[in-house]
Amino acid sequence: MGIVDDDIRRVREESDIIRLITQHTQLKKVGRSWKGLCPFHNEKTPSFTVNQENGRYYCFGCQATGDSIEFLREIDNLDFVAAVEMLAAQNGIPLRYTDKKESKSRNRRKELIKLVAEAVDFYNKKLIDMDNPEARPAREYLKQRGLGGDIAEKFSIGWAPDSWDSLCGHLSVSNEDLLAAGLGGINKNGGQYDFFRNRILFPIFSEQGDPIAFGGRKLPEGEGPKYKNTSDGAEIYSKSQILYGLNWAKEEAGRIDELVVCEGYTDVIGCHEAGISRAVATCGTALTREHVRKMSRFAKKVVLAFDADNAGQSAAEKVYEWESEFDVLFKVADLPEGGDPGDLAFSNPEELNHIVENAKPHMQFRVDRVLEKGDFESKEGRAKSAIEAMKVVAQHPDELIRDQYIVQIADKCLIGVDEIRRRASEENSKVEKSVITREGVPVKMERLTTEYQALRMLIHKPEEVTDWLHPVLLSDPMAESVFVALTSSTDLHEANQSLGKEESDLFGRLSVQETEDDKPLGVFSRLLS
Ligand SMILES: [Zn+2]
């Protein structure tokens, strides 16, 4: 433990859990507790319950439970210390660290960010320094693509010289730090070398705007793969979660509830220059579930602006799963063949805006693609088109949505809708059902026993029950474990820590329930009888 226990306790007690959670989901006050749609699973009726007084939450749908620190860790993928630090900063609570050495390591992230920032600056100067002839091909290449000096400065684009150690020589840091920041490596003779050489560099920022990594693009005549990114081995970078440009995009995304996902760094920059400030890109990977989870916190509509050849092909079935899991709608921007948003942004920005604004829902886009290619002159051709289109529709997990497409296809192919429905259900039964609807999770709501009621009182109004509540009154082993945990701990968090999974679940539920009707005398006499 790096942070002084007392300070952690203070953070836990002083952070306003309602304010924290309402940044992620709406909560309504019901009686003495707060209820809302769970931010951790997809649902239509609220089963996420928060108790402001004891600072704990519990979801009756997915059993997520914890306090402010645990909430932040879960929702933002933070480690314990980072979550405590963030809450402390939000609430103006100064933190003390247990000893100097550890305090240094707690600031590790900050130190590594500072190193990457120095590298960003170093590479950027190399690029924009007109007296540096070596960077001229890079400058010319960028200019050709519409990325002139202003843009290079605005997006901190850089140039890594064709040298083994120009950055290492400039930074002079320990081997450990160099590796941890993902900026270089150590050769067989123990010497340091730069990770990026002879490449144009696009710095990648965290959503808070801290530089954490680079995407490196080679020049057309350069060697090696087209793109080379900071490796996942770097301590502060994980490509399956990071979206390039989110730091710039989040404001507009929040305002109009939409994000635009491109494939490359230059596409994002182009979109921003064309006035589409809600554009992001994955950093050299396909879209992952983690990306979608992250995006769903900022916007509920996601427009895929991929090269025409890839549009709609990208993990179609996953897209529908994610739509239902994270309650987002994926749309596809119908870009002209062979054109990417980065080029279009400079050649015809109005057209790019028009295409993005007219993006179609993912399924619609794919069905249209199939139908456009069909032959509608003959009965045979129409039947074939209908069947092809139905194969696409069958991939959607939501029957209500499928049915609307069925009606549309029937209409377009001049075939009776019932016949299409019949074929569709055949087709659908062939599609393997990989979609697990989380709503199917049974809500655990057993009848409250008197023993649990007693425990609930011990959680909410301990002063009224500690005198008479004794373990001999409890016959349920689960109740007894929770009782022991509560009476031997200094606070609810500590009690929860000492419990197993099932007991902790019971504890979570009890700690967000109403206690208005709990009368000590009644509960006591029922326990005795
Ligand atoms: Zn839940």
Coordinates of C-alpha atoms and ligand atoms in Angstrom, one line a residue:
M1 CA 0.0 0.0 0.0
G2 CA 1.4 3.3 -1.0
I3 CA -1.2 5.7 0.2
V4 CA -1.7 6.3 4.0
D5 CA -4.7 4.3 5.1
D6 CA -6.3 7.3 6.8
D7 CA -6.2 9.2 3.6
I8 CA -7.8 6.4 1.7
R9 CA -10.6 6.3 4.3
R10 CA -11.0 10.0 4.0
V11 CA -11.4 9.7 0.2
R12 CA -13.9 7.0 0.7
E13 CA -16.0 9.0 3.2
E14 CA -15.8 12.3 1.5
S15 CA -16.4 11.5 -2.1
D16 CA -20.0 12.0 -3.1
I17 CA -21.0 8.7 -4.7
I18 CA -24.1 10.1 -6.3
R19 CA -22.2 12.9 -8.0
L20 CA -19.6 10.3 -9.2
I21 CA -22.2 7.8 -10.6
T22 CA -24.4 10.4 -12.2
Q23 CA -21.5 11.2 -14.5
H24 CA -22.2 7.8 -16.0
T25 CA -25.8 7.1 -15.5
Q26 CA -28.9 9.0 -14.4
L27 CA -30.1 8.3 -10.9
K28 CA -33.5 9.1 -9.4
K29 CA -34.2 9.3 -5.8
V30 CA -36.6 6.6 -4.7
G31 CA -37.3 6.7 -0.9
R32 CA -34.0 7.0 0.7
S33 CA -31.9 5.4 -2.0
W34 CA -31.1 6.2 -5.6
K35 CA -31.9 4.1 -8.6
G36 CA -30.9 4.1 -12.2
L37 CA -30.0 2.0 -15.2
C38 CA -26.8 0.0 -14.5
P39 CA -23.7 1.4 -16.2
F40 CA -22.2 -2.1 -16.2
H41 CA -24.8 -4.0 -18.0
N42 CA -27.5 -3.2 -20.5
E43 CA -31.0 -3.0 -19.1
K44 CA -34.3 -1.3 -19.7
T45 CA -35.6 -1.2 -16.1
P46 CA -33.4 0.3 -13.4
S47 CA -31.9 -2.3 -11.0
F48 CA -28.8 -0.3 -10.0
T49 CA -29.2 1.0 -6.5
V50 CA -27.1 3.4 -4.6
N51 CA -27.1 4.3 -0.9
Q52 CA -25.7 7.8 -0.5
E53 CA -25.2 7.6 3.3
N54 CA -23.0 4.6 3.4
G55 CA -21.5 5.3 -0.1
R56 CA -22.2 1.8 -1.6
Y57 CA -23.9 0.6 -4.7
Y58 CA -25.5 -2.7 -5.8
C59 CA -27.0 -3.9 -9.1
F60 CA -29.8 -6.4 -8.7
G61 CA -29.3 -7.3 -12.4
C62 CA -25.6 -8.1 -12.7
Q63 CA -24.5 -8.1 -9.0
A64 CA -22.0 -5.3 -9.4
T65 CA -21.2 -3.9 -6.0
G66 CA -18.8 -1.6 -4.2
D67 CA -18.0 1.9 -3.1
S68 CA -16.8 5.1 -4.9
I69 CA -13.2 3.7 -5.4
E70 CA -14.4 0.4 -6.7
F71 CA -16.9 2.2 -9.0
L72 CA -14.2 4.3 -10.5
R73 CA -11.8 1.4 -10.9
E74 CA -14.4 -0.6 -12.7
I75 CA -15.8 2.1 -15.0
D76 CA -12.5 3.7 -15.9
N77 CA -10.3 0.6 -15.8
L78 CA -8.1 2.2 -13.2
D79 CA -5.8 0.6 -10.7
F80 CA -6.5 1.1 -7.0
V81 CA -4.0 3.9 -6.5
A82 CA -5.1 5.8 -9.6
A83 CA -8.7 5.6 -8.6
V84 CA -7.9 7.0 -5.1
E85 CA -5.8 9.7 -6.6
M86 CA -8.5 10.8 -9.0
L87 CA -11.2 10.9 -6.3
A88 CA -8.8 12.8 -4.0
A89 CA -8.1 15.3 -6.7
Q90 CA -11.8 15.8 -7.4
N91 CA -12.5 16.4 -3.7
G92 CA -9.5 18.4 -2.8
I93 CA -8.1 15.8 -0.4
P94 CA -4.3 15.9 -0.1
L95 CA -2.7 12.4 -0.1
R96 CA 0.2 11.3 1.9
Y97 CA 2.2 8.3 0.8
T98 CA 3.7 5.7 3.2
D99 CA 7.3 6.2 2.3
K100 CA 9.5 8.1 -0.1
K101 CA 10.5 5.2 -2.3
E102 CA 6.9 4.1 -2.9
S103 CA 5.7 7.7 -3.3
K104 CA 8.1 7.8 -6.3
S105 CA 6.6 4.8 -7.8
R106 CA 3.1 6.2 -7.3
N107 CA 4.0 9.1 -9.4
R108 CA 5.3 6.6 -12.0
R109 CA 2.6 7.3 -14.5
K110 CA 3.2 11.0 -14.2
E111 CA 6.9 10.5 -14.7
L112 CA 6.5 8.3 -17.8
I113 CA 4.0 10.8 -19.3
K114 CA 6.6 13.5 -18.8
L115 CA 9.2 11.4 -20.7
V116 CA 6.8 10.8 -23.6
A117 CA 6.0 14.5 -23.6
E118 CA 9.7 15.3 -23.9
A119 CA 9.9 12.9 -26.8
V120 CA 6.8 14.5 -28.5
D121 CA 8.5 17.8 -28.3
F122 CA 11.8 16.5 -29.5
Y123 CA 10.3 14.7 -32.6
N124 CA 8.0 17.7 -33.4
K125 CA 11.0 20.1 -33.4
K126 CA 12.9 17.7 -35.8
L127 CA 9.9 17.9 -38.2
I128 CA 9.1 21.5 -38.2
D129 CA 12.7 22.8 -38.1
M130 CA 13.2 24.1 -41.7
D131 CA 16.9 24.0 -41.3
N132 CA 16.8 20.2 -40.9
P133 CA 17.1 18.9 -44.5
E134 CA 16.8 15.3 -43.3
A135 CA 13.1 15.9 -42.5
R136 CA 12.3 17.4 -45.8
P137 CA 10.8 14.2 -47.4
A138 CA 8.6 13.8 -44.4
R139 CA 7.4 17.4 -44.6
E140 CA 6.7 17.1 -48.3
Y141 CA 4.9 13.8 -47.8
L142 CA 2.7 15.4 -45.1
K143 CA 2.1 18.5 -47.2
Q144 CA 1.0 16.4 -50.1
R145 CA -1.7 14.9 -47.9
G146 CA -2.9 18.3 -46.8
L147 CA -1.0 18.3 -43.5
G148 CA 1.0 21.5 -43.6
G149 CA 3.1 23.2 -40.9
D150 CA 0.1 24.6 -38.9
I151 CA -1.5 21.1 -38.6
A152 CA 1.8 19.5 -37.7
E153 CA 2.1 21.9 -34.9
K154 CA -1.5 21.6 -33.8
F155 CA -1.4 17.8 -33.6
S156 CA 2.2 17.7 -32.5
I157 CA 3.2 15.5 -35.5
G158 CA 6.9 14.6 -35.4
W159 CA 9.8 13.1 -37.3
A160 CA 12.0 10.4 -35.9
P161 CA 15.4 10.8 -37.6
D162 CA 17.1 7.9 -39.3
S163 CA 19.5 7.3 -36.4
W164 CA 19.8 4.6 -33.7
D165 CA 19.9 6.8 -30.7
S166 CA 19.0 10.5 -31.4
L167 CA 16.2 10.4 -28.9
C168 CA 18.1 8.3 -26.3
G169 CA 21.0 10.7 -26.5
H170 CA 18.7 13.6 -26.0
L171 CA 16.7 12.2 -23.0
S172 CA 19.5 10.4 -21.1
V173 CA 17.3 8.3 -18.9
S174 CA 17.7 5.0 -17.1
N175 CA 17.2 1.8 -19.2
E176 CA 14.2 0.9 -17.0
D177 CA 12.5 4.2 -17.8
L178 CA 13.3 4.1 -21.4
L179 CA 11.6 0.7 -21.7
A180 CA 8.7 1.5 -19.5
A181 CA 7.9 4.6 -21.6
G182 CA 8.0 2.5 -24.8
L183 CA 10.5 4.9 -26.4
G184 CA 13.5 2.6 -26.8
G185 CA 15.2 -0.7 -26.1
I186 CA 18.5 -2.1 -25.0
N187 CA 20.9 -3.8 -27.4
K188 CA 23.1 -6.8 -26.8
N189 CA 26.0 -4.6 -25.7
G190 CA 23.8 -2.9 -23.2
G191 CA 23.4 0.3 -25.2
Q192 CA 20.2 2.2 -25.6
Y193 CA 18.5 2.5 -29.0
D194 CA 15.4 4.4 -30.2
F195 CA 12.2 2.5 -30.9
F196 CA 11.2 4.8 -33.8
R197 CA 13.6 5.6 -36.7
N198 CA 13.0 7.2 -40.0
R199 CA 9.2 7.6 -39.4
I200 CA 6.6 10.2 -39.2
L201 CA 5.2 10.1 -35.7
F202 CA 1.6 10.8 -34.5
P203 CA 1.6 11.2 -30.7
I204 CA -1.3 9.4 -29.1
F205 CA -2.9 11.1 -26.1
S206 CA -5.0 9.7 -23.3
E207 CA -8.6 11.0 -23.1
Q208 CA -7.3 13.5 -20.5
G209 CA -4.9 14.8 -23.1
D210 CA -1.6 13.3 -21.7
P211 CA 0.8 12.0 -24.4
I212 CA 1.2 8.2 -23.8
A213 CA 2.4 6.7 -27.1
F214 CA 3.2 7.1 -30.7
G215 CA 1.9 5.8 -34.0
G216 CA 4.7 5.8 -36.5
R217 CA 4.2 5.8 -40.3
K218 CA 7.0 5.1 -42.7
L219 CA 7.6 7.2 -45.8
P220 CA 6.5 5.6 -49.1
E221 CA 10.1 4.6 -49.8
G222 CA 11.0 3.7 -46.1
E223 CA 11.6 0.2 -44.8
G224 CA 9.5 -2.0 -42.6
P225 CA 5.8 -2.1 -42.0
K226 CA 3.6 0.8 -43.0
Y227 CA 2.7 1.5 -39.4
K228 CA 4.7 0.8 -36.2
N229 CA 3.2 1.8 -32.9
T230 CA 4.4 1.9 -29.3
S231 CA 4.2 -1.6 -28.1
D232 CA 1.8 -2.8 -25.5
G233 CA 4.7 -3.5 -23.2
A234 CA 4.9 0.1 -22.4
E235 CA 3.6 0.7 -18.9
I236 CA 1.1 3.5 -19.7
Y237 CA -0.3 2.3 -23.0
S238 CA -2.8 -0.4 -24.0
K239 CA -3.9 -0.3 -27.6
S240 CA -7.1 -2.3 -27.1
Q241 CA -8.5 0.6 -25.0
I242 CA -7.0 3.7 -26.5
L243 CA -8.7 5.7 -29.2
Y244 CA -6.6 8.2 -31.0
G245 CA -8.1 11.7 -30.9
L246 CA -10.6 11.1 -28.1
N247 CA -9.0 14.0 -26.1
W248 CA -10.0 16.3 -28.9
A249 CA -13.3 14.6 -29.8
K250 CA -14.9 14.1 -26.4
E251 CA -16.4 17.6 -26.2
E252 CA -18.3 17.5 -29.5
A253 CA -19.1 13.8 -29.0
G254 CA -20.8 14.6 -25.7
R255 CA -22.7 17.6 -27.2
I256 CA -24.2 15.7 -30.2
D257 CA -24.1 12.2 -28.8
E258 CA -22.0 10.8 -31.7
L259 CA -18.5 9.6 -32.4
V260 CA -16.9 9.0 -35.8
V261 CA -14.4 6.1 -35.9
C262 CA -11.8 6.2 -38.6
E263 CA -8.9 3.9 -39.4
G264 CA -5.9 6.1 -39.3
Y265 CA -4.3 9.1 -37.7
T266 CA -4.5 11.2 -40.8
D267 CA -8.2 10.4 -41.2
V268 CA -8.8 11.8 -37.7
I269 CA -6.8 14.9 -38.4
G270 CA -8.6 15.4 -41.7
C271 CA -12.0 15.1 -40.1
H272 CA -11.1 17.6 -37.4
E273 CA -9.8 20.0 -40.1
A274 CA -13.1 19.5 -42.1
G275 CA -15.1 20.5 -39.0
I276 CA -15.9 17.0 -37.8
S277 CA -14.4 17.3 -34.3
R278 CA -15.9 14.1 -33.0
A279 CA -13.5 11.8 -34.9
V280 CA -11.3 9.1 -33.3
A281 CA -9.3 6.1 -34.6
T282 CA -8.2 2.8 -33.2
C283 CA -4.4 2.6 -33.0
G284 CA -3.6 -0.1 -35.5
T285 CA -6.1 -2.7 -34.3
A286 CA -9.6 -3.7 -35.1
L287 CA -12.3 -2.2 -33.0
T288 CA -12.5 -4.0 -29.6
R289 CA -15.2 -4.4 -27.0
E290 CA -13.1 -2.2 -24.7
H291 CA -13.1 0.6 -27.3
V292 CA -16.8 0.3 -27.6
R293 CA -17.3 0.4 -23.9
K294 CA -15.2 3.5 -23.7
M295 CA -17.0 5.2 -26.6
S296 CA -20.4 4.4 -25.1
R297 CA -19.5 6.6 -22.1
F298 CA -19.3 9.6 -24.4
A299 CA -21.9 9.0 -27.1
K300 CA -24.6 6.5 -28.0
K301 CA -24.1 6.8 -31.8
V302 CA -21.0 5.5 -33.5
V303 CA -20.3 6.2 -37.1
L304 CA -17.8 3.9 -38.8
A305 CA -15.9 5.9 -41.4
F306 CA -13.7 3.1 -42.8
D307 CA -12.4 2.7 -46.3
A308 CA -15.2 1.7 -48.7
D309 CA -13.7 -1.8 -49.0
N310 CA -13.8 -2.4 -45.3
A311 CA -17.1 -0.7 -44.5
G312 CA -19.7 -2.9 -43.2
Q313 CA -17.5 -6.0 -43.3
S314 CA -15.9 -5.2 -40.0
A315 CA -17.0 -7.7 -37.4
A316 CA -20.6 -7.3 -38.2
E317 CA -21.9 -9.8 -35.7
K318 CA -19.9 -8.3 -32.9
V319 CA -21.3 -4.9 -33.8
Y320 CA -24.8 -6.1 -33.1
E321 CA -23.8 -7.7 -29.9
W322 CA -22.1 -4.5 -28.8
E323 CA -25.2 -2.5 -29.8
S324 CA -27.2 -4.4 -27.3
E325 CA -24.6 -4.7 -24.6
F326 CA -23.6 -1.1 -24.5
D327 CA -26.8 0.4 -25.9
V328 CA -25.1 2.1 -28.8
L329 CA -26.1 2.4 -32.5
F330 CA -23.5 1.7 -35.1
K331 CA -23.8 3.5 -38.4
V332 CA -21.7 3.3 -41.6
A333 CA -20.6 6.2 -43.6
D334 CA -20.9 5.4 -47.3
L335 CA -17.5 6.6 -48.5
P336 CA -16.7 6.5 -52.2
E337 CA -14.7 3.5 -53.3
G338 CA -11.0 3.8 -52.7
G339 CA -11.4 7.1 -50.8
D340 CA -10.5 7.5 -47.2
P341 CA -11.8 10.3 -45.0
G342 CA -8.3 11.7 -44.7
D343 CA -8.1 12.5 -48.4
L344 CA -11.7 13.5 -48.8
A345 CA -11.3 16.0 -45.9
F346 CA -9.0 18.1 -48.0
S347 CA -10.3 17.5 -51.5
N348 CA -13.9 17.9 -50.6
P349 CA -14.7 18.7 -47.0
E350 CA -18.4 19.4 -47.7
E351 CA -18.8 16.0 -49.2
L352 CA -17.2 14.3 -46.2
N353 CA -19.5 16.1 -43.9
H354 CA -22.5 15.2 -46.0
I355 CA -21.5 11.5 -46.0
V356 CA -20.9 11.4 -42.3
E357 CA -24.2 13.1 -41.6
N358 CA -26.0 10.6 -43.8
A359 CA -24.5 7.5 -42.3
K360 CA -26.9 4.6 -42.3
P361 CA -27.5 2.1 -39.5
H362 CA -25.0 -0.8 -39.9
M363 CA -27.7 -3.3 -40.9
Q364 CA -29.3 -1.0 -43.3
F365 CA -26.0 -0.3 -45.0
R366 CA -25.3 -4.0 -45.5
V367 CA -28.8 -4.8 -46.7
D368 CA -28.7 -1.9 -49.2
R369 CA -25.3 -3.2 -50.5
V370 CA -26.8 -6.6 -51.2
L371 CA -29.9 -5.2 -52.8
E372 CA -28.0 -2.7 -55.0
K373 CA -26.1 -5.6 -56.6
G374 CA -29.3 -7.6 -57.2
D375 CA -31.1 -8.3 -60.5
F376 CA -34.6 -7.1 -60.2
E377 CA -35.7 -7.7 -63.7
S378 CA -36.5 -11.3 -63.3
K379 CA -38.5 -13.2 -60.6
E380 CA -35.5 -15.5 -60.1
G381 CA -33.2 -12.5 -59.6
R382 CA -35.6 -11.0 -57.0
A383 CA -35.9 -14.2 -55.1
K384 CA -32.1 -14.6 -55.0
S385 CA -31.6 -11.0 -53.8
A386 CA -34.2 -11.5 -51.1
I387 CA -32.4 -14.7 -49.9
E388 CA -29.0 -12.9 -49.9
A389 CA -30.4 -10.0 -48.0
M390 CA -32.1 -12.2 -45.5
K391 CA -28.8 -13.9 -44.7
V392 CA -27.5 -10.5 -43.6
V393 CA -30.6 -9.7 -41.6
A394 CA -30.5 -13.1 -39.8
Q395 CA -27.3 -11.9 -38.0
H396 CA -29.1 -9.3 -36.0
P397 CA -30.0 -10.6 -32.5
D398 CA -33.1 -8.4 -32.1
E399 CA -36.3 -9.8 -33.6
L400 CA -38.1 -6.5 -33.7
I401 CA -35.3 -5.0 -35.8
R402 CA -35.1 -8.0 -38.1
D403 CA -38.8 -7.9 -38.8
Q404 CA -38.6 -4.3 -40.0
Y405 CA -35.9 -5.3 -42.5
I406 CA -38.0 -8.2 -43.6
V407 CA -40.8 -5.9 -44.5
Q408 CA -38.5 -3.7 -46.4
I409 CA -36.9 -6.6 -48.3
A410 CA -40.3 -8.1 -49.2
D411 CA -41.4 -4.8 -50.5
K412 CA -38.3 -4.2 -52.6
C413 CA -38.3 -7.8 -54.0
L414 CA -42.0 -7.9 -54.6
I415 CA -42.4 -11.0 -52.5
G416 CA -45.1 -11.7 -49.9
V417 CA -43.9 -10.7 -46.4
D418 CA -45.1 -13.9 -44.8
E419 CA -43.0 -16.0 -47.2
I420 CA -40.0 -13.9 -46.4
R421 CA -40.7 -14.2 -42.7
R422 CA -40.9 -18.0 -43.0
R423 CA -37.6 -18.1 -44.8
A424 CA -36.1 -15.7 -42.3
S425 CA -36.9 -17.8 -39.4
E426 CA -35.3 -20.8 -41.2
E427 CA -32.3 -18.7 -41.8
N428 CA -32.2 -17.4 -38.3
S429 CA -32.3 -20.8 -36.7
K430 CA -29.1 -21.6 -38.7
V431 CA -27.2 -18.7 -37.2
E432 CA -25.5 -19.8 -34.1
K433 CA -26.8 -18.0 -31.1
S434 CA -23.7 -16.5 -29.5
V435 CA -25.5 -13.6 -28.1
I436 CA -26.2 -13.8 -24.4
T437 CA -28.8 -11.3 -23.5
R438 CA -27.8 -10.0 -20.1
E439 CA -31.4 -9.1 -19.4
G440 CA -32.0 -12.8 -19.1
V441 CA -30.1 -12.8 -15.8
P442 CA -32.6 -13.6 -13.1
V443 CA -32.9 -10.8 -10.6
K444 CA -31.9 -12.2 -7.3
M445 CA -34.5 -11.1 -4.8
E446 CA -35.1 -13.8 -2.2
R447 CA -37.6 -13.2 0.5
L448 CA -36.0 -11.2 3.2
T449 CA -35.5 -13.4 6.2
T450 CA -35.6 -12.0 9.7
E451 CA -31.9 -12.8 10.0
Y452 CA -31.1 -10.7 6.9
Q453 CA -33.3 -8.0 8.3
A454 CA -31.3 -8.0 11.4
L455 CA -28.1 -7.7 9.4
R456 CA -29.5 -4.9 7.4
M457 CA -30.1 -3.0 10.6
L458 CA -26.6 -3.8 11.7
I459 CA -25.4 -2.1 8.5
H460 CA -27.6 0.9 8.5
K461 CA -28.3 1.6 12.2
P462 CA -25.7 -0.3 14.1
E463 CA -26.3 1.8 17.3
E464 CA -29.8 0.3 17.6
V465 CA -28.9 -3.3 17.3
T466 CA -25.3 -4.0 18.5
D467 CA -26.4 -4.4 22.1
W468 CA -28.7 -7.4 21.5
L469 CA -27.7 -8.9 18.2
H470 CA -25.7 -12.0 19.0
P471 CA -24.4 -14.8 16.7
V472 CA -26.4 -17.4 18.5
L473 CA -29.5 -15.8 17.1
L474 CA -28.3 -16.6 13.6
S475 CA -28.7 -20.0 12.1
D476 CA -27.9 -19.2 8.5
P477 CA -24.1 -19.6 7.9
M478 CA -24.1 -16.7 5.4
A479 CA -25.8 -14.4 7.8
E480 CA -23.3 -15.4 10.5
S481 CA -20.3 -14.7 8.3
V482 CA -21.6 -11.3 7.4
F483 CA -22.3 -10.7 11.1
V484 CA -18.8 -11.6 12.1
A485 CA -17.3 -9.4 9.3
L486 CA -19.4 -6.4 10.4
T487 CA -18.7 -6.7 14.1
S488 CA -14.9 -7.2 13.7
S489 CA -14.3 -4.4 11.2
T490 CA -14.0 -0.7 11.6
D491 CA -16.0 0.2 8.5
L492 CA -18.2 -1.3 5.8
H493 CA -15.4 -1.5 3.3
E494 CA -13.2 -3.5 5.6
A495 CA -16.1 -5.8 6.4
N496 CA -16.8 -6.4 2.7
Q497 CA -13.1 -7.1 2.1
S498 CA -13.2 -10.1 4.4
L499 CA -16.2 -11.7 2.8
G500 CA -16.4 -14.4 0.1
K501 CA -18.2 -13.8 -3.1
E502 CA -21.6 -15.0 -2.1
E503 CA -21.5 -13.3 1.3
S504 CA -20.3 -10.1 -0.3
D505 CA -23.2 -10.3 -2.7
L506 CA -25.7 -10.5 0.2
F507 CA -23.8 -7.7 1.9
G508 CA -24.0 -5.6 -1.2
R509 CA -27.8 -6.0 -1.5
L510 CA -28.5 -5.4 2.2
S511 CA -26.4 -2.2 2.1
V512 CA -28.5 -0.5 -0.5
Q513 CA -31.9 -1.5 0.8
E514 CA -34.4 0.6 2.6
T515 CA -34.5 0.3 6.4
E516 CA -37.5 2.4 7.2
D517 CA -39.6 -0.5 8.3
D518 CA -37.0 -2.2 10.4
K519 CA -38.1 -2.0 14.1
P520 CA -35.5 -3.4 16.5
L521 CA -38.0 -4.9 18.9
G522 CA -40.1 -6.7 16.3
V523 CA -37.0 -8.2 14.6
F524 CA -35.5 -9.2 17.9
S525 CA -38.7 -11.0 19.1
R526 CA -39.0 -12.8 15.7
L527 CA -35.4 -13.9 16.0
L528 CA -36.1 -15.4 19.4
S529 CA -39.2 -17.3 18.4
Ligands
ZN1 ZN -25.8 -4.2 -13.5

